[in-house]
Every structure is written in structure tokens, then in C-alpha cells.
């Protein structure tokens, strides 16, 4: 991983155009080829980024201060350096992956075994479907044969929707899978997360842990 802290401006040219005026920022260049621009706020979310596959070309001569990142669709991220404050490269090695909360891991296993819980005619493709930015919890097909990516959480919050959104953006670039729709599944989904998911065309599914395990609930229910 390469870490660059620089005063820079950033221009994106693609389906839309966007401009980040000059300011000190962190630039991450990862081994998978991705490039992301970060400010000192908003947690993990970058200000702008280019997902792999893409190429980074650093300028030479008079244009040495200009970096151009181009993806396979021809979209460009142009970073104009004014002052480089830090530039270092670190070998992180192979990551062992995320060790999930025990309940989340069990929910994933149970839902994969009972994928029809999401709807009649659903069929499993695989669990932990690997992408360049991490594994999708479950990849499956609906009754119409469309690909569905499922992100599973114990508590469904906004960051989980953001995570699924990034997976969908990447998966929909694969012509063998596209179009891919998303399902955000959790034992409990926060109202804000549900609103964001709905706005992005992502379905929500509330999972009953005991029902997935085949345990009858003896509590009285109103509905």
C-alpha cells in the first residue's frame, strides 16, 4: 500500500464530473490498483475513488505533478499535486480476512442453507463470493434467474448499506453477473438504513434467527 499526503486538487471525468479544490488530503494506492482520496473526516468513506481494474499514470517532466487514474470504462481521476508532504510504501501481505461476529457468521450459514427464505425460487450460487474489495456474504439467483448479492448483519445500519452499495457497483461491471440486485439482511434494520437502502434500490430482509434454526417461537404474536 502506498500512502501519500499532499496538497492537491482532484477532477473526475466520467458519467458525471466532479471537482475537489486544493486542500491537504490522503491518497491511498492499494495493491489491487484502486486509488482513493480521503479527507480527515467521514470515517472510512473517501471523497473520491477509482475502483479496480484501473491504471495509475504519474506524469513526467513538466507534468510530473499530475497523476491520471483511468478505469476500463475510460473514466478518469486526475490528481494535481501542489505539495507532497509524505510518500511511503508498505507491504501488508495477504490479509486473513474479516472474522465475523459469531451470530453474523451463523446467520450467513443458516440463510445459505435456507436461501428460499428470501423468496420462492431463490437458489444459492455461493457463500463468501470474493471480489477485489472483499467477500460478498451470499451470492444467489432469484426466481427469474437474476443475480442477487446479500449482505448480512446482526444489526443493520447505514454502514452496512454503504458496504453492499460498493459490492453492487463492482459486481454490476461483470457482464457474466449483471444486472445484480442487492438484499440487505439483518435481525434488526435501523430506520435510517432502511431509507437509504430503499433509495438505492436495495431490498431489506429481517431475519428471524430462531426460525432459521428451526426453533418454534412460543411467544404470543399480534401478527
PDB file of C-alpha atoms in Angstrom:
ATOM      1  CA  UNK A   1       0.000   0.000   0.000  1.00  0.00           C
ATOM      2  CA  UNK A   2       1.241   3.490  -0.870  1.00  0.00           C
ATOM      3  CA  UNK A   3       0.319   6.402   1.398  1.00  0.00           C
ATOM      4  CA  UNK A   4       0.665   9.913   0.025  1.00  0.00           C
ATOM      5  CA  UNK A   5      -0.289  13.041   1.944  1.00  0.00           C
ATOM      6  CA  UNK A   6      -0.323  16.034  -0.369  1.00  0.00           C
ATOM      7  CA  UNK A   7      -1.921  19.379  -1.027  1.00  0.00           C
ATOM      8  CA  UNK A   8      -3.770  18.635  -4.224  1.00  0.00           C
ATOM      9  CA  UNK A   9      -6.861  19.215  -6.330  1.00  0.00           C
ATOM     10  CA  UNK A  10      -8.835  16.366  -7.897  1.00  0.00           C
ATOM     11  CA  UNK A  11     -11.016  16.217 -11.010  1.00  0.00           C
ATOM     12  CA  UNK A  12     -13.229  13.309 -12.016  1.00  0.00           C
ATOM     13  CA  UNK A  13     -14.378  12.928 -15.619  1.00  0.00           C
ATOM     14  CA  UNK A  14     -16.809  10.149 -16.457  1.00  0.00           C
ATOM     15  CA  UNK A  15     -20.564   9.677 -16.296  1.00  0.00           C
ATOM     16  CA  UNK A  16     -20.555  12.843 -14.199  1.00  0.00           C
ATOM     17  CA  UNK A  17     -17.931  15.481 -13.484  1.00  0.00           C
ATOM     18  CA  UNK A  18     -16.704  16.455 -10.043  1.00  0.00           C
ATOM     19  CA  UNK A  19     -14.026  18.766  -8.675  1.00  0.00           C
ATOM     20  CA  UNK A  20     -12.243  18.828  -5.331  1.00  0.00           C
ATOM     21  CA  UNK A  21     -10.486  22.163  -4.801  1.00  0.00           C
ATOM     22  CA  UNK A  22      -6.965  22.377  -3.452  1.00  0.00           C
ATOM     23  CA  UNK A  23      -6.535  21.073   0.117  1.00  0.00           C
ATOM     24  CA  UNK A  24      -4.320  18.674   2.094  1.00  0.00           C
ATOM     25  CA  UNK A  25      -5.530  15.114   1.515  1.00  0.00           C
ATOM     26  CA  UNK A  26      -4.552  11.476   1.969  1.00  0.00           C
ATOM     27  CA  UNK A  27      -4.179   9.409  -1.215  1.00  0.00           C
ATOM     28  CA  UNK A  28      -4.283   5.607  -0.871  1.00  0.00           C
ATOM     29  CA  UNK A  29      -2.929   3.447  -3.677  1.00  0.00           C
ATOM     30  CA  UNK A  30      -3.647  -0.218  -2.943  1.00  0.00           C
ATOM     31  CA  UNK A  31      -2.122  -3.377  -4.354  1.00  0.00           C
ATOM     32  CA  UNK A  32      -5.381  -4.174  -6.194  1.00  0.00           C
ATOM     33  CA  UNK A  33      -4.896  -0.965  -8.234  1.00  0.00           C
ATOM     34  CA  UNK A  34      -7.574   1.090  -6.519  1.00  0.00           C
ATOM     35  CA  UNK A  35      -6.918   4.753  -5.753  1.00  0.00           C
ATOM     36  CA  UNK A  36      -8.921   6.715  -3.188  1.00  0.00           C
ATOM     37  CA  UNK A  37      -8.801  10.305  -1.924  1.00  0.00           C
ATOM     38  CA  UNK A  38      -9.512  10.958   1.764  1.00  0.00           C
ATOM     39  CA  UNK A  39     -10.075  13.980   3.992  1.00  0.00           C
ATOM     40  CA  UNK A  40      -9.558  13.997   7.758  1.00  0.00           C
ATOM     41  CA  UNK A  41     -13.225  13.214   8.466  1.00  0.00           C
ATOM     42  CA  UNK A  42     -16.140  10.999   7.296  1.00  0.00           C
ATOM     43  CA  UNK A  43     -14.604   7.827   8.786  1.00  0.00           C
ATOM     44  CA  UNK A  44     -13.651   5.313   6.065  1.00  0.00           C
ATOM     45  CA  UNK A  45     -15.543   6.874   3.143  1.00  0.00           C
ATOM     46  CA  UNK A  46     -13.317   8.558   0.533  1.00  0.00           C
ATOM     47  CA  UNK A  47     -14.065  11.892  -1.120  1.00  0.00           C
ATOM     48  CA  UNK A  48     -13.454  10.286  -4.499  1.00  0.00           C
ATOM     49  CA  UNK A  49     -12.039   6.992  -5.714  1.00  0.00           C
ATOM     50  CA  UNK A  50     -11.429   4.700  -8.662  1.00  0.00           C
ATOM     51  CA  UNK A  51     -12.141   1.023  -8.174  1.00  0.00           C
ATOM     52  CA  UNK A  52     -10.093  -1.702  -9.907  1.00  0.00           C
ATOM     53  CA  UNK A  53      -9.362  -2.601 -12.579  1.00  0.00           C
ATOM     54  CA  UNK A  54      -7.701   0.725 -13.293  1.00  0.00           C
ATOM     55  CA  UNK A  55      -4.262   2.109 -14.091  1.00  0.00           C
ATOM     56  CA  UNK A  56      -2.302   4.931 -12.469  1.00  0.00           C
ATOM     57  CA  UNK A  57      -0.015   7.043 -14.632  1.00  0.00           C
ATOM     58  CA  UNK A  58       2.258   9.535 -12.934  1.00  0.00           C
ATOM     59  CA  UNK A  59       3.279  12.453 -15.118  1.00  0.00           C
ATOM     60  CA  UNK A  60       6.833  13.147 -16.202  1.00  0.00           C
ATOM     61  CA  UNK A  61       8.773  16.319 -16.880  1.00  0.00           C
ATOM     62  CA  UNK A  62       6.619  19.417 -16.710  1.00  0.00           C
ATOM     63  CA  UNK A  63       3.580  17.251 -15.965  1.00  0.00           C
ATOM     64  CA  UNK A  64       5.229  15.314 -13.118  1.00  0.00           C
ATOM     65  CA  UNK A  65       2.783  16.773 -10.597  1.00  0.00           C
ATOM     66  CA  UNK A  66      -0.236  15.262 -12.388  1.00  0.00           C
ATOM     67  CA  UNK A  67      -1.497  11.745 -11.678  1.00  0.00           C
ATOM     68  CA  UNK A  68      -4.104  10.253 -14.004  1.00  0.00           C
ATOM     69  CA  UNK A  69      -6.120   7.202 -12.969  1.00  0.00           C
ATOM     70  CA  UNK A  70      -8.126   5.528 -15.759  1.00  0.00           C
ATOM     71  CA  UNK A  71     -10.554   2.618 -15.456  1.00  0.00           C
ATOM     72  CA  UNK A  72     -11.646   0.196 -18.178  1.00  0.00           C
ATOM     73  CA  UNK A  73     -14.675   2.388 -18.980  1.00  0.00           C
ATOM     74  CA  UNK A  74     -12.366   5.306 -19.813  1.00  0.00           C
ATOM     75  CA  UNK A  75     -13.355   7.332 -16.753  1.00  0.00           C
ATOM     76  CA  UNK A  76     -10.549   9.466 -15.345  1.00  0.00           C
ATOM     77  CA  UNK A  77      -9.483  10.683 -11.929  1.00  0.00           C
ATOM     78  CA  UNK A  78      -6.945  13.479 -12.349  1.00  0.00           C
ATOM     79  CA  UNK A  79      -4.933  14.423  -9.246  1.00  0.00           C
ATOM     80  CA  UNK A  80      -2.875  17.602  -9.455  1.00  0.00           C
ATOM     81  CA  UNK A  81      -0.193  17.732  -6.773  1.00  0.00           C
ATOM     82  CA  UNK A  82       0.877  21.098  -5.394  1.00  0.00           C
ATOM     83  CA  UNK A  83       2.980  19.905  -2.461  1.00  0.00           C
ATOM     84  CA  UNK A  84       3.802  16.356  -1.318  1.00  0.00           C
ATOM     85  CA  UNK A  85       4.081  16.169   2.472  1.00  0.00           C
ATOM     86  CA  UNK A  86       4.561  12.408   2.827  1.00  0.00           C
ATOM     87  CA  UNK A  87       5.065   9.477   0.460  1.00  0.00           C
ATOM     88  CA  UNK A  88       5.648   5.935   1.725  1.00  0.00           C
ATOM     89  CA  UNK A  89       5.017   2.367   0.589  1.00  0.00           C
ATOM     90  CA  UNK A  90       4.268  -0.566   2.889  1.00  0.00           C
ATOM     91  CA  UNK A  91       3.904  -4.293   2.204  1.00  0.00           C
ATOM     92  CA  UNK A  92       0.867  -5.540   4.116  1.00  0.00           C
ATOM     93  CA  UNK A  93       0.905  -9.086   2.777  1.00  0.00           C
ATOM     94  CA  UNK A  94      -2.134 -11.326   2.340  1.00  0.00           C
ATOM     95  CA  UNK A  95      -4.963 -10.332   4.635  1.00  0.00           C
ATOM     96  CA  UNK A  96      -6.536 -13.224   6.610  1.00  0.00           C
ATOM     97  CA  UNK A  97      -9.982 -11.688   6.107  1.00  0.00           C
ATOM     98  CA  UNK A  98     -12.665 -10.479   8.464  1.00  0.00           C
ATOM     99  CA  UNK A  99     -13.593 -12.732  11.363  1.00  0.00           C
ATOM    100  CA  UNK A 100     -17.284 -12.110  11.694  1.00  0.00           C
ATOM    101  CA  UNK A 101     -19.364 -11.886  14.817  1.00  0.00           C
ATOM    102  CA  UNK A 102     -20.496 -15.406  15.726  1.00  0.00           C
ATOM    103  CA  UNK A 103     -24.152 -14.598  15.177  1.00  0.00           C
ATOM    104  CA  UNK A 104     -23.471 -12.982  11.782  1.00  0.00           C
ATOM    105  CA  UNK A 105     -21.431 -15.983  10.649  1.00  0.00           C
ATOM    106  CA  UNK A 106     -24.166 -18.368  11.787  1.00  0.00           C
ATOM    107  CA  UNK A 107     -26.855 -16.270  10.118  1.00  0.00           C
ATOM    108  CA  UNK A 108     -24.906 -16.477   6.869  1.00  0.00           C
ATOM    109  CA  UNK A 109     -24.614 -20.250   7.146  1.00  0.00           C
ATOM    110  CA  UNK A 110     -28.284 -20.704   8.031  1.00  0.00           C
ATOM    111  CA  UNK A 111     -29.539 -18.377   5.295  1.00  0.00           C
ATOM    112  CA  UNK A 112     -27.376 -20.107   2.693  1.00  0.00           C
ATOM    113  CA  UNK A 113     -28.946 -23.438   3.716  1.00  0.00           C
ATOM    114  CA  UNK A 114     -32.436 -21.901   3.598  1.00  0.00           C
ATOM    115  CA  UNK A 115     -31.994 -19.427   0.759  1.00  0.00           C
ATOM    116  CA  UNK A 116     -35.693 -19.749  -0.136  1.00  0.00           C
ATOM    117  CA  UNK A 117     -36.284 -17.559   2.958  1.00  0.00           C
ATOM    118  CA  UNK A 118     -35.555 -14.610   0.646  1.00  0.00           C
ATOM    119  CA  UNK A 119     -38.240 -15.696  -1.799  1.00  0.00           C
ATOM    120  CA  UNK A 120     -39.675 -18.651  -3.656  1.00  0.00           C
ATOM    121  CA  UNK A 121     -37.391 -19.879  -6.412  1.00  0.00           C
ATOM    122  CA  UNK A 122     -34.152 -18.480  -4.962  1.00  0.00           C
ATOM    123  CA  UNK A 123     -31.038 -20.639  -5.449  1.00  0.00           C
ATOM    124  CA  UNK A 124     -27.570 -20.339  -3.936  1.00  0.00           C
ATOM    125  CA  UNK A 125     -24.513 -19.590  -6.092  1.00  0.00           C
ATOM    126  CA  UNK A 126     -22.039 -19.486  -3.217  1.00  0.00           C
ATOM    127  CA  UNK A 127     -21.202 -18.049   0.191  1.00  0.00           C
ATOM    128  CA  UNK A 128     -18.310 -15.616   0.653  1.00  0.00           C
ATOM    129  CA  UNK A 129     -18.167 -14.690  -3.049  1.00  0.00           C
ATOM    130  CA  UNK A 130     -14.786 -12.969  -3.338  1.00  0.00           C
ATOM    131  CA  UNK A 131     -14.395  -9.588  -5.029  1.00  0.00           C
ATOM    132  CA  UNK A 132     -11.470  -7.186  -5.299  1.00  0.00           C
ATOM    133  CA  UNK A 133     -12.787  -5.259  -2.276  1.00  0.00           C
ATOM    134  CA  UNK A 134     -13.817  -8.174  -0.075  1.00  0.00           C
ATOM    135  CA  UNK A 135     -16.225 -11.109   0.076  1.00  0.00           C
ATOM    136  CA  UNK A 136     -19.951 -10.780  -0.573  1.00  0.00           C
ATOM    137  CA  UNK A 137     -21.741 -12.751   2.167  1.00  0.00           C
ATOM    138  CA  UNK A 138     -24.053 -14.625  -0.207  1.00  0.00           C
ATOM    139  CA  UNK A 139     -24.420 -14.580  -3.980  1.00  0.00           C
ATOM    140  CA  UNK A 140     -27.599 -16.207  -5.274  1.00  0.00           C
ATOM    141  CA  UNK A 141     -30.227 -16.087  -8.038  1.00  0.00           C
ATOM    142  CA  UNK A 142     -33.889 -15.194  -7.780  1.00  0.00           C
ATOM    143  CA  UNK A 143     -36.771 -16.999  -9.455  1.00  0.00           C
ATOM    144  CA  UNK A 144     -36.172 -15.047 -12.689  1.00  0.00           C
ATOM    145  CA  UNK A 145     -32.513 -16.041 -12.769  1.00  0.00           C
ATOM    146  CA  UNK A 146     -31.194 -12.589 -11.824  1.00  0.00           C
ATOM    147  CA  UNK A 147     -28.074 -12.368  -9.677  1.00  0.00           C
ATOM    148  CA  UNK A 148     -28.620 -11.213  -6.084  1.00  0.00           C
ATOM    149  CA  UNK A 149     -25.912 -10.073  -3.647  1.00  0.00           C
ATOM    150  CA  UNK A 150     -26.828 -10.418   0.033  1.00  0.00           C
ATOM    151  CA  UNK A 151     -25.093  -8.550   2.852  1.00  0.00           C
ATOM    152  CA  UNK A 152     -25.835  -9.957   6.319  1.00  0.00           C
ATOM    153  CA  UNK A 153     -25.590  -8.069   9.611  1.00  0.00           C
ATOM    154  CA  UNK A 154     -26.783  -8.732  13.119  1.00  0.00           C
ATOM    155  CA  UNK A 155     -27.863  -5.081  13.334  1.00  0.00           C
ATOM    156  CA  UNK A 156     -28.465  -3.388  10.015  1.00  0.00           C
ATOM    157  CA  UNK A 157     -27.091   0.149   9.996  1.00  0.00           C
ATOM    158  CA  UNK A 158     -26.089   2.690   7.360  1.00  0.00           C
ATOM    159  CA  UNK A 159     -22.501   1.459   7.056  1.00  0.00           C
ATOM    160  CA  UNK A 160     -23.790  -1.979   6.028  1.00  0.00           C
ATOM    161  CA  UNK A 161     -25.836  -0.413   3.227  1.00  0.00           C
ATOM    162  CA  UNK A 162     -22.768   1.529   2.095  1.00  0.00           C
ATOM    163  CA  UNK A 163     -20.755  -1.697   2.074  1.00  0.00           C
ATOM    164  CA  UNK A 164     -23.356  -3.504  -0.050  1.00  0.00           C
ATOM    165  CA  UNK A 165     -23.541  -0.493  -2.401  1.00  0.00           C
ATOM    166  CA  UNK A 166     -19.804  -0.799  -3.099  1.00  0.00           C
ATOM    167  CA  UNK A 167     -20.144  -4.520  -3.795  1.00  0.00           C
ATOM    168  CA  UNK A 168     -23.050  -3.910  -6.189  1.00  0.00           C
ATOM    169  CA  UNK A 169     -21.126  -1.215  -8.053  1.00  0.00           C
ATOM    170  CA  UNK A 170     -18.285  -3.673  -8.634  1.00  0.00           C
ATOM    171  CA  UNK A 171     -20.409  -6.753  -9.395  1.00  0.00           C
ATOM    172  CA  UNK A 172     -22.508  -4.880 -11.951  1.00  0.00           C
ATOM    173  CA  UNK A 173     -19.352  -4.305 -14.009  1.00  0.00           C
ATOM    174  CA  UNK A 174     -19.114  -8.067 -14.604  1.00  0.00           C
ATOM    175  CA  UNK A 175     -21.143  -8.930 -17.729  1.00  0.00           C
ATOM    176  CA  UNK A 176     -21.481 -12.537 -16.518  1.00  0.00           C
ATOM    177  CA  UNK A 177     -23.313 -11.393 -13.381  1.00  0.00           C
ATOM    178  CA  UNK A 178     -25.036  -8.120 -14.308  1.00  0.00           C
ATOM    179  CA  UNK A 179     -27.603  -6.963 -13.583  1.00  0.00           C
ATOM    180  CA  UNK A 180     -27.052  -7.619  -9.888  1.00  0.00           C
ATOM    181  CA  UNK A 181     -29.588  -6.503  -7.283  1.00  0.00           C
ATOM    182  CA  UNK A 182     -28.967  -6.236  -3.571  1.00  0.00           C
ATOM    183  CA  UNK A 183     -30.607  -7.555  -0.416  1.00  0.00           C
ATOM    184  CA  UNK A 184     -29.660  -6.122   2.986  1.00  0.00           C
ATOM    185  CA  UNK A 185     -30.484  -8.766   5.583  1.00  0.00           C
ATOM    186  CA  UNK A 186     -30.306  -8.424   9.369  1.00  0.00           C
ATOM    187  CA  UNK A 187     -32.077  -9.373  12.569  1.00  0.00           C
ATOM    188  CA  UNK A 188     -32.858  -5.704  13.065  1.00  0.00           C
ATOM    189  CA  UNK A 189     -32.653  -2.909  10.478  1.00  0.00           C
ATOM    190  CA  UNK A 190     -32.427   0.696  11.627  1.00  0.00           C
ATOM    191  CA  UNK A 191     -34.941   3.100  10.031  1.00  0.00           C
ATOM    192  CA  UNK A 192     -32.183   5.287   8.533  1.00  0.00           C
ATOM    193  CA  UNK A 193     -30.545   2.235   6.978  1.00  0.00           C
ATOM    194  CA  UNK A 194     -33.871   1.096   5.505  1.00  0.00           C
ATOM    195  CA  UNK A 195     -34.483   4.537   3.978  1.00  0.00           C
ATOM    196  CA  UNK A 196     -31.002   4.603   2.417  1.00  0.00           C
ATOM    197  CA  UNK A 197     -31.354   1.050   1.103  1.00  0.00           C
ATOM    198  CA  UNK A 198     -34.733   1.798  -0.456  1.00  0.00           C
ATOM    199  CA  UNK A 199     -33.360   4.964  -2.068  1.00  0.00           C
ATOM    200  CA  UNK A 200     -30.603   2.879  -3.684  1.00  0.00           C
ATOM    201  CA  UNK A 201     -32.932   0.154  -4.910  1.00  0.00           C
ATOM    202  CA  UNK A 202     -31.752  -2.355  -2.303  1.00  0.00           C
ATOM    203  CA  UNK A 203     -34.314  -4.687  -0.717  1.00  0.00           C
ATOM    204  CA  UNK A 204     -34.376  -5.270   3.038  1.00  0.00           C
ATOM    205  CA  UNK A 205     -34.996  -8.602   4.772  1.00  0.00           C
ATOM    206  CA  UNK A 206     -35.432  -9.023   8.533  1.00  0.00           C
ATOM    207  CA  UNK A 207     -34.084 -12.420   9.607  1.00  0.00           C
ATOM    208  CA  UNK A 208     -35.603 -14.456  12.420  1.00  0.00           C
ATOM    209  CA  UNK A 209     -32.649 -16.295  13.949  1.00  0.00           C
ATOM    210  CA  UNK A 210     -34.757 -18.881  15.751  1.00  0.00           C
ATOM    211  CA  UNK A 211     -36.912 -19.567  12.697  1.00  0.00           C
ATOM    212  CA  UNK A 212     -33.818 -20.124  10.568  1.00  0.00           C
ATOM    213  CA  UNK A 213     -32.605 -22.615  13.185  1.00  0.00           C
ATOM    214  CA  UNK A 214     -35.978 -24.362  13.098  1.00  0.00           C
ATOM    215  CA  UNK A 215     -36.944 -23.346  16.619  1.00  0.00           C
ATOM    216  CA  UNK A 216     -40.595 -22.520  17.139  1.00  0.00           C
ATOM    217  CA  UNK A 217     -41.291 -19.289  18.986  1.00  0.00           C
ATOM    218  CA  UNK A 218     -43.775 -19.916  21.827  1.00  0.00           C
ATOM    219  CA  UNK A 219     -44.317 -16.219  22.439  1.00  0.00           C
ATOM    220  CA  UNK A 220     -47.720 -14.744  21.655  1.00  0.00           C
ATOM    221  CA  UNK A 221     -47.698 -12.645  18.468  1.00  0.00           C
ATOM    222  CA  UNK A 222     -50.122  -9.909  17.452  1.00  0.00           C
ATOM    223  CA  UNK A 223     -49.440 -10.516  13.771  1.00  0.00           C
TER     224      UNK A 223
END
